[in-house]
mmCIF file of C-alpha atoms in Angstrom:
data_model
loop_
_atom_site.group_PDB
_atom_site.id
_atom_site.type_symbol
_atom_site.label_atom_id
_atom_site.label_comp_id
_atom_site.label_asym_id
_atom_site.label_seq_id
_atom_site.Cartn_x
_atom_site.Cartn_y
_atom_site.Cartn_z
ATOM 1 C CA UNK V 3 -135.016 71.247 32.325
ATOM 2 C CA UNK V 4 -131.619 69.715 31.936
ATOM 3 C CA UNK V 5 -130.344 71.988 35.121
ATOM 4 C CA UNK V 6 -133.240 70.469 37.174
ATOM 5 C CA UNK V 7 -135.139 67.971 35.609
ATOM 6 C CA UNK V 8 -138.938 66.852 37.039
ATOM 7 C CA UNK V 9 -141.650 65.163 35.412
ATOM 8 C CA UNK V 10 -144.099 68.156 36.242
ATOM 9 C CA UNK V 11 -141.694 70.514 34.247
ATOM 10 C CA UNK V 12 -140.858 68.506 31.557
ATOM 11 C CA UNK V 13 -144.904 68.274 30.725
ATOM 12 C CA UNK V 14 -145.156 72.149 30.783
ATOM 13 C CA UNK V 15 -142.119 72.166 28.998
ATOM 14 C CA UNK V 16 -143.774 69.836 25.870
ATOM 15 C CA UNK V 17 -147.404 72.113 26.486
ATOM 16 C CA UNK V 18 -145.128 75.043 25.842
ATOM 17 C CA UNK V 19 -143.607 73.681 22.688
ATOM 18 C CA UNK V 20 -146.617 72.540 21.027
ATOM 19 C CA UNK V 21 -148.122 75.857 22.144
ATOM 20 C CA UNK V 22 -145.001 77.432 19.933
ATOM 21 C CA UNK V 23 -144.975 74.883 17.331
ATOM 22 C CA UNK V 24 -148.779 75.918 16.224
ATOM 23 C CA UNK V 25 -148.074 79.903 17.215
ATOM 24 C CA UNK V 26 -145.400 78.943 14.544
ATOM 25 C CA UNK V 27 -148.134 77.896 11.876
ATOM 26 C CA UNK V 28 -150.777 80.241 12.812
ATOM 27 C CA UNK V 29 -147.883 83.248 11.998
ATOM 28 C CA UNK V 30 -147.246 81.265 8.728
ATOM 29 C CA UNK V 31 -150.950 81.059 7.837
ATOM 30 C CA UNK V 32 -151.514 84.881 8.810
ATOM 31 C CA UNK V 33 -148.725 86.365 6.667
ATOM 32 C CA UNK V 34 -150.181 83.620 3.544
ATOM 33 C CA UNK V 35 -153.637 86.092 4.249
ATOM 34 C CA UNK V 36 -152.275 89.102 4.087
ATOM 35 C CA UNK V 37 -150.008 88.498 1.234
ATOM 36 C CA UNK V 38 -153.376 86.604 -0.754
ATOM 37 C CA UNK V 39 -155.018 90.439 0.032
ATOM 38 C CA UNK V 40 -157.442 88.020 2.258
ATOM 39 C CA UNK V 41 -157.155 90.928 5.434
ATOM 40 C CA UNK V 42 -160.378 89.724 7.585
ATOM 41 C CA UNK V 43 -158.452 86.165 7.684
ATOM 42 C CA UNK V 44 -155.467 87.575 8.551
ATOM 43 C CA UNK V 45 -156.955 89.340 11.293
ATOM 44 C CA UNK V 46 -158.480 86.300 12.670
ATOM 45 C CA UNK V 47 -155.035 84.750 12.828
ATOM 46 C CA UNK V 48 -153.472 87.198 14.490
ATOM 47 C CA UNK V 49 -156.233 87.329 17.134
ATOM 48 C CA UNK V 50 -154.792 84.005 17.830
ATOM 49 C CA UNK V 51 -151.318 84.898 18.419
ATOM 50 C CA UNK V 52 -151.735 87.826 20.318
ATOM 51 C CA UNK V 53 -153.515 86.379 22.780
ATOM 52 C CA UNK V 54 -150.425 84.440 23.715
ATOM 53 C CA UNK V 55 -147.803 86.882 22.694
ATOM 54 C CA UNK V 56 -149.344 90.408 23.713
ATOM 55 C CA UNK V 57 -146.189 92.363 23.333
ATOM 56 C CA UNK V 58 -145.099 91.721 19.702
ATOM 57 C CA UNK V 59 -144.813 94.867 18.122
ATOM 58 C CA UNK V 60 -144.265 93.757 14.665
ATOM 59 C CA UNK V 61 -147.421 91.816 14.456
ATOM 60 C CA UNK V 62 -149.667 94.569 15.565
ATOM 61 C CA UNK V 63 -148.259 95.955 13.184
ATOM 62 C CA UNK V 64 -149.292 94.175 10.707
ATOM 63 C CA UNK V 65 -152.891 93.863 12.031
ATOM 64 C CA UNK V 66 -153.204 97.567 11.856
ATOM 65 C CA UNK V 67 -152.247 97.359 8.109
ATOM 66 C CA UNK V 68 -155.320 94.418 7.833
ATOM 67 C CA UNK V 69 -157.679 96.813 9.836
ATOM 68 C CA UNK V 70 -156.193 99.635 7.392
ATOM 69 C CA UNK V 71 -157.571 97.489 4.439
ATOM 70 C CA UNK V 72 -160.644 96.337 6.007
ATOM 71 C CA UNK V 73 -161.284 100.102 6.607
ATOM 72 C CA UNK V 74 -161.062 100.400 10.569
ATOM 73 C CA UNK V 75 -159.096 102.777 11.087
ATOM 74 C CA UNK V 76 -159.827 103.167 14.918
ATOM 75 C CA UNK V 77 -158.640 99.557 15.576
ATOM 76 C CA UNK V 78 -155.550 99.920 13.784
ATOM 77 C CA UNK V 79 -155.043 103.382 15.839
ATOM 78 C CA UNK V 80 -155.100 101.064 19.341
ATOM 79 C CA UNK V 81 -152.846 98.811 17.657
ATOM 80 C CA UNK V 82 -150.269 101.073 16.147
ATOM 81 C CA UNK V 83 -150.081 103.036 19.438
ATOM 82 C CA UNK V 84 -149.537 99.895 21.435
ATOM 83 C CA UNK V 85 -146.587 99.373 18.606
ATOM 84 C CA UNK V 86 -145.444 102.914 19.456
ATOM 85 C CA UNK V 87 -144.585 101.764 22.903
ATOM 86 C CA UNK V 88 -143.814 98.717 22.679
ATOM 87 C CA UNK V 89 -140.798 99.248 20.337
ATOM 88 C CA UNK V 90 -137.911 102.007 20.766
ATOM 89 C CA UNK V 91 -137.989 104.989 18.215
ATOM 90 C CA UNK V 92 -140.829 103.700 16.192
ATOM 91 C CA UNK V 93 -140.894 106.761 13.961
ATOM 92 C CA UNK V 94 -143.379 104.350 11.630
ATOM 93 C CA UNK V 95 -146.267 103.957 13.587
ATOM 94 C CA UNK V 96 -146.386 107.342 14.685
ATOM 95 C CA UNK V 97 -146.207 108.388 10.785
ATOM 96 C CA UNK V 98 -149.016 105.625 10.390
ATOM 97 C CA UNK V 99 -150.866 107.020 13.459
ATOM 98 C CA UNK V 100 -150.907 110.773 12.505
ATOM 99 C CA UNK V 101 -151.991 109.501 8.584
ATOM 100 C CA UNK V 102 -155.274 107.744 9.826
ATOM 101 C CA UNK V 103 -156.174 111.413 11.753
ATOM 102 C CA UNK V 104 -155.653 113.163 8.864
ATOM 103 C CA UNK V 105 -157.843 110.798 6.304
ATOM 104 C CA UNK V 106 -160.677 110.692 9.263
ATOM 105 C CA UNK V 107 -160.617 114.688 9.694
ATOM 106 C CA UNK V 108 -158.898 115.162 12.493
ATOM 107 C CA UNK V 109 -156.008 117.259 12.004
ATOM 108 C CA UNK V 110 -155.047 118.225 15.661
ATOM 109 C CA UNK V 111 -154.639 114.741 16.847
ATOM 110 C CA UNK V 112 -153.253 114.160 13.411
ATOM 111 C CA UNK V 113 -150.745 116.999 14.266
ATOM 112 C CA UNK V 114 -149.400 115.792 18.168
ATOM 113 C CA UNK V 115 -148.429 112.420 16.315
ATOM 114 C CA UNK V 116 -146.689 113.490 13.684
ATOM 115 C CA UNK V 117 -144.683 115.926 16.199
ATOM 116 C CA UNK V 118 -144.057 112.378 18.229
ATOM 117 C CA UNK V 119 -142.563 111.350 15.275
ATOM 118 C CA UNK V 120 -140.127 114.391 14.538
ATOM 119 C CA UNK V 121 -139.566 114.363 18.034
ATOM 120 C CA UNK V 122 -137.702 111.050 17.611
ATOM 121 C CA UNK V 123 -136.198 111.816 14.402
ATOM 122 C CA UNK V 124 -136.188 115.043 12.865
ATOM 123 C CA UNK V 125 -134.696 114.210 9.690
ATOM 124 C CA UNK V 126 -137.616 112.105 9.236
ATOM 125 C CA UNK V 127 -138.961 113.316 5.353
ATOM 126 C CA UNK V 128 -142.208 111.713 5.770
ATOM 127 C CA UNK V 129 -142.804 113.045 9.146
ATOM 128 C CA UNK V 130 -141.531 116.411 8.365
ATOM 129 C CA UNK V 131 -143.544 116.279 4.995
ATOM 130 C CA UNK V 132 -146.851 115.581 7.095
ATOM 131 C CA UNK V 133 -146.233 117.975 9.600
ATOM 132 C CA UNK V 134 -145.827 121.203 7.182
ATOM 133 C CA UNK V 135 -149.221 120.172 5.651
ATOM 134 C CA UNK V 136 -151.030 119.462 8.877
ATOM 135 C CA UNK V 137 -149.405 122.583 10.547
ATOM 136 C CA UNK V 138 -150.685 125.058 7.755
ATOM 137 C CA UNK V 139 -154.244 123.152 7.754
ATOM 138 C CA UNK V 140 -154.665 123.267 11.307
ATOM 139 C CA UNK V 141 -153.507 127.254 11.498
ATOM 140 C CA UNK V 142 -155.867 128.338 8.852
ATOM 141 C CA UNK V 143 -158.875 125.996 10.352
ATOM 142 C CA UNK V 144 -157.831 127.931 13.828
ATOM 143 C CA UNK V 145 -157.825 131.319 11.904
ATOM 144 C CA UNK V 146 -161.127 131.101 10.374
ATOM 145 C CA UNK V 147 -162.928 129.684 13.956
ATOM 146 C CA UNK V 148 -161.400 132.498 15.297
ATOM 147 C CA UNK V 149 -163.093 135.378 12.689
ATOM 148 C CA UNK V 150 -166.373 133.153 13.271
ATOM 149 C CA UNK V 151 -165.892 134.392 16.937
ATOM 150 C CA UNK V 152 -165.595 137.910 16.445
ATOM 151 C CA UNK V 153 -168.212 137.809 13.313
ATOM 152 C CA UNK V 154 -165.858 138.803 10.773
ATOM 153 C CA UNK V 155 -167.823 136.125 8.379
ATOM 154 C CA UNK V 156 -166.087 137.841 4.818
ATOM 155 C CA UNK V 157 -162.518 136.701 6.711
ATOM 156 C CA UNK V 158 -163.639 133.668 7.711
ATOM 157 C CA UNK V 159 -165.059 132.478 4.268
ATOM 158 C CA UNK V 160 -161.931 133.499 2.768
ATOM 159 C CA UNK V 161 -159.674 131.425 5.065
ATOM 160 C CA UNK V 162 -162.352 128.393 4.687
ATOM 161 C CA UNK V 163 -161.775 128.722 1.044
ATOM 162 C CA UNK V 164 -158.263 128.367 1.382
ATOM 163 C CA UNK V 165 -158.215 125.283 3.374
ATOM 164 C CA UNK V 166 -160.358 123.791 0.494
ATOM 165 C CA UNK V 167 -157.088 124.690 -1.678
ATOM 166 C CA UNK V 168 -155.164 123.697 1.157
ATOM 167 C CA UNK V 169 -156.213 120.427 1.207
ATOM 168 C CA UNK V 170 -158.444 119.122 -1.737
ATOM 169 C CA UNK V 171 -157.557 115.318 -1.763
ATOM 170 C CA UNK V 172 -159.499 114.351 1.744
ATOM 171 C CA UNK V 173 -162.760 115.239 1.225
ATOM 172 C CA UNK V 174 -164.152 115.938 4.285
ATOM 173 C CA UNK V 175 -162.055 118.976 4.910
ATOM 174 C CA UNK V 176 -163.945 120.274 1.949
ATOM 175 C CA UNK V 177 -167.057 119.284 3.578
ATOM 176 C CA UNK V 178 -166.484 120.551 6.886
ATOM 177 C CA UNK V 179 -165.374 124.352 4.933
ATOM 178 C CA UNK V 180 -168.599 123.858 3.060
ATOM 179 C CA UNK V 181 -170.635 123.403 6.165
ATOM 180 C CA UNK V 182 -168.872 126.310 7.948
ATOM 181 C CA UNK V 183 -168.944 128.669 4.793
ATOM 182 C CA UNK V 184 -172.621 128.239 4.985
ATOM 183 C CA UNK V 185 -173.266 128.943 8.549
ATOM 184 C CA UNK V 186 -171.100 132.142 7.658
ATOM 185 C CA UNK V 187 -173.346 132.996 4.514
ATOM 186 C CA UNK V 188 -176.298 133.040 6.616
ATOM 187 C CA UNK V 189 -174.922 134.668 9.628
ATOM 188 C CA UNK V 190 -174.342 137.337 7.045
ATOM 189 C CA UNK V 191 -177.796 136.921 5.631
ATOM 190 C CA UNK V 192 -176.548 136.015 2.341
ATOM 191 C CA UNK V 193 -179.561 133.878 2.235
ATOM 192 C CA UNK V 194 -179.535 132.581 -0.964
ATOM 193 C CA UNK V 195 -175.542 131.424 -1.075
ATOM 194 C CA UNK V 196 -176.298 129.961 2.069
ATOM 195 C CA UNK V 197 -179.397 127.847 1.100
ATOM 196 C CA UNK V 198 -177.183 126.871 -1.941
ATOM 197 C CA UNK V 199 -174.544 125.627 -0.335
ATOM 198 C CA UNK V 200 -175.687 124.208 3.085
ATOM 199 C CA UNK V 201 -177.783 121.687 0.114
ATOM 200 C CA UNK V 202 -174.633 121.015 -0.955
ATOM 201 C CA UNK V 203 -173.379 119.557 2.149
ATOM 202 C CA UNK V 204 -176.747 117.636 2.791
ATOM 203 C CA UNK V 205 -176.273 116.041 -0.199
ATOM 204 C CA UNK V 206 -173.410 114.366 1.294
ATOM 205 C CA UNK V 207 -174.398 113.950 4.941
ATOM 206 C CA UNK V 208 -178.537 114.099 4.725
ATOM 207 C CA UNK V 209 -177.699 114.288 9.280
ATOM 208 C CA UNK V 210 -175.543 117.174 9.212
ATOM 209 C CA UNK V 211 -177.151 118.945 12.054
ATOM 210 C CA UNK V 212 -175.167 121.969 11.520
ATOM 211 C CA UNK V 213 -176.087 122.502 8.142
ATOM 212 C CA UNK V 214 -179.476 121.736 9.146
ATOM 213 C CA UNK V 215 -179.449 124.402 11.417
ATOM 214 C CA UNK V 216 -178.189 126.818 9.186
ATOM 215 C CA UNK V 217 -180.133 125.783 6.738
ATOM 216 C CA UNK V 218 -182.911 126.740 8.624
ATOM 217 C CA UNK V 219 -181.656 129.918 9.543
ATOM 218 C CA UNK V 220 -181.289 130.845 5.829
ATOM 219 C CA UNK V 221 -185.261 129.864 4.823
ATOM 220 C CA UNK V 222 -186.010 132.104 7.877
ATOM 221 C CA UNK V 223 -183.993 135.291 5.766
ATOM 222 C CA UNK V 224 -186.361 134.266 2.908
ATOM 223 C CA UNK V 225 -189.864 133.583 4.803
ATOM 224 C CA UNK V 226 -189.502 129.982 3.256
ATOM 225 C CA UNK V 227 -191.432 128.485 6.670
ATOM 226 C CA UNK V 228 -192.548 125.425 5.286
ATOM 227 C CA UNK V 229 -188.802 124.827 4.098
#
């Protein structure tokens, strides 16, 4: 304005300002929520900003850790990536990213994240903690698909059993070895074992198709047709 000053500029230039002045507030007001543990408000807020100010890494940042709390993971996944790119080596949200795939099961995305991560900085201990776990999950998950192919069931229980060892603080690893052990007890017509344990899993997902299935399979080996 003061290089080339016009009434039509110096308007924007005021809308701008007070645009700025209550971004200002609205920042102060969001990082009050999150601090007060209120996430859903603080999520709200920074709705606000971010329409205006789309490329501020920091604060999706800190929505992702809201959407963390409010237990979303997927949403703070869109936001942490968009934090990935939007600011240079960010070893942290790739650490974040490949965290939220583990806890929801999914240890090969979980895996190409946390290599992201190393890729930047290899030194990195969380990163390089993360990936030795992930790496020796994922191979013995691999392994044990792989004896399910050729029908060596004994093997493939085995290895199933060890990613239960692997891995026993995420509990739906344990659920998914559970729900492949059975389809591997009554592949092998270990009918009983099978019936036992495919319950087991229903128990904690009543929709589990796969155990289901199995299930199924099993009361067949036993002439349980009603079951």
């Amino acid at each position: 304005l003061k290089s080339n000053p016009s009434n039509n500029e110096e308007k924007e230039a005021q809308t701008q300002l007070t645009k700025s002045d209550e971004l200002q507030r609205l920042h102060s007001q969001a990082l009050s929520a999150y601090q007060q543990e209120d996430y859903e408000a603080a999520i709200s807020l920074l709705d606000e900003i971010l329409a205006v100010c789309v490329w501020d890494a920091e604060l999706r940042e800190l929505r992702a850790e809201c959407y963390i709390k409010e237990g979303e993971p997927s949403k703070a996944i869109s936001d942490l990536k968009a934090a990935a790119k939007l600011k240079n080596d960010n070893t942290e949200a790739f650490y974040k990213i490949s965290r939220i795939y583990y806890q929801l099961g999914d240890h090969e995305l979980s895996l190409s994240e946390v290599r992201e991560c190393l890729k930047l900085d290899q030194d990195h201990k969380q990163c390089f903690s993360l990936y030795k776990q992930v790496k020796k999950l994922n191979k013995q998950i691999e392994s044990a698909e792989e004896f399910i192919r050729e029908g060596r069931y004994e093997d493939a229980i085995s290895k199933y059993d060890s990613v239960m060892k692997t891995e026993p603080e995420v509990p739906i690893y344990s659920t998914r070895a559970k729900e492949r052990i059975c389809h591997c007890l009554s592949k092998n017509q270990q009918a009983t074992e099978a019936i036992k344990l495919c319950t087991e899993v229903l128990q904690l997902e009543p929709t589990n198709v796969n155990a289901l299935k199995d299930r199924a399979e099993a009361y067949l080996l036993e002439d349980m047709y009603e079951e």
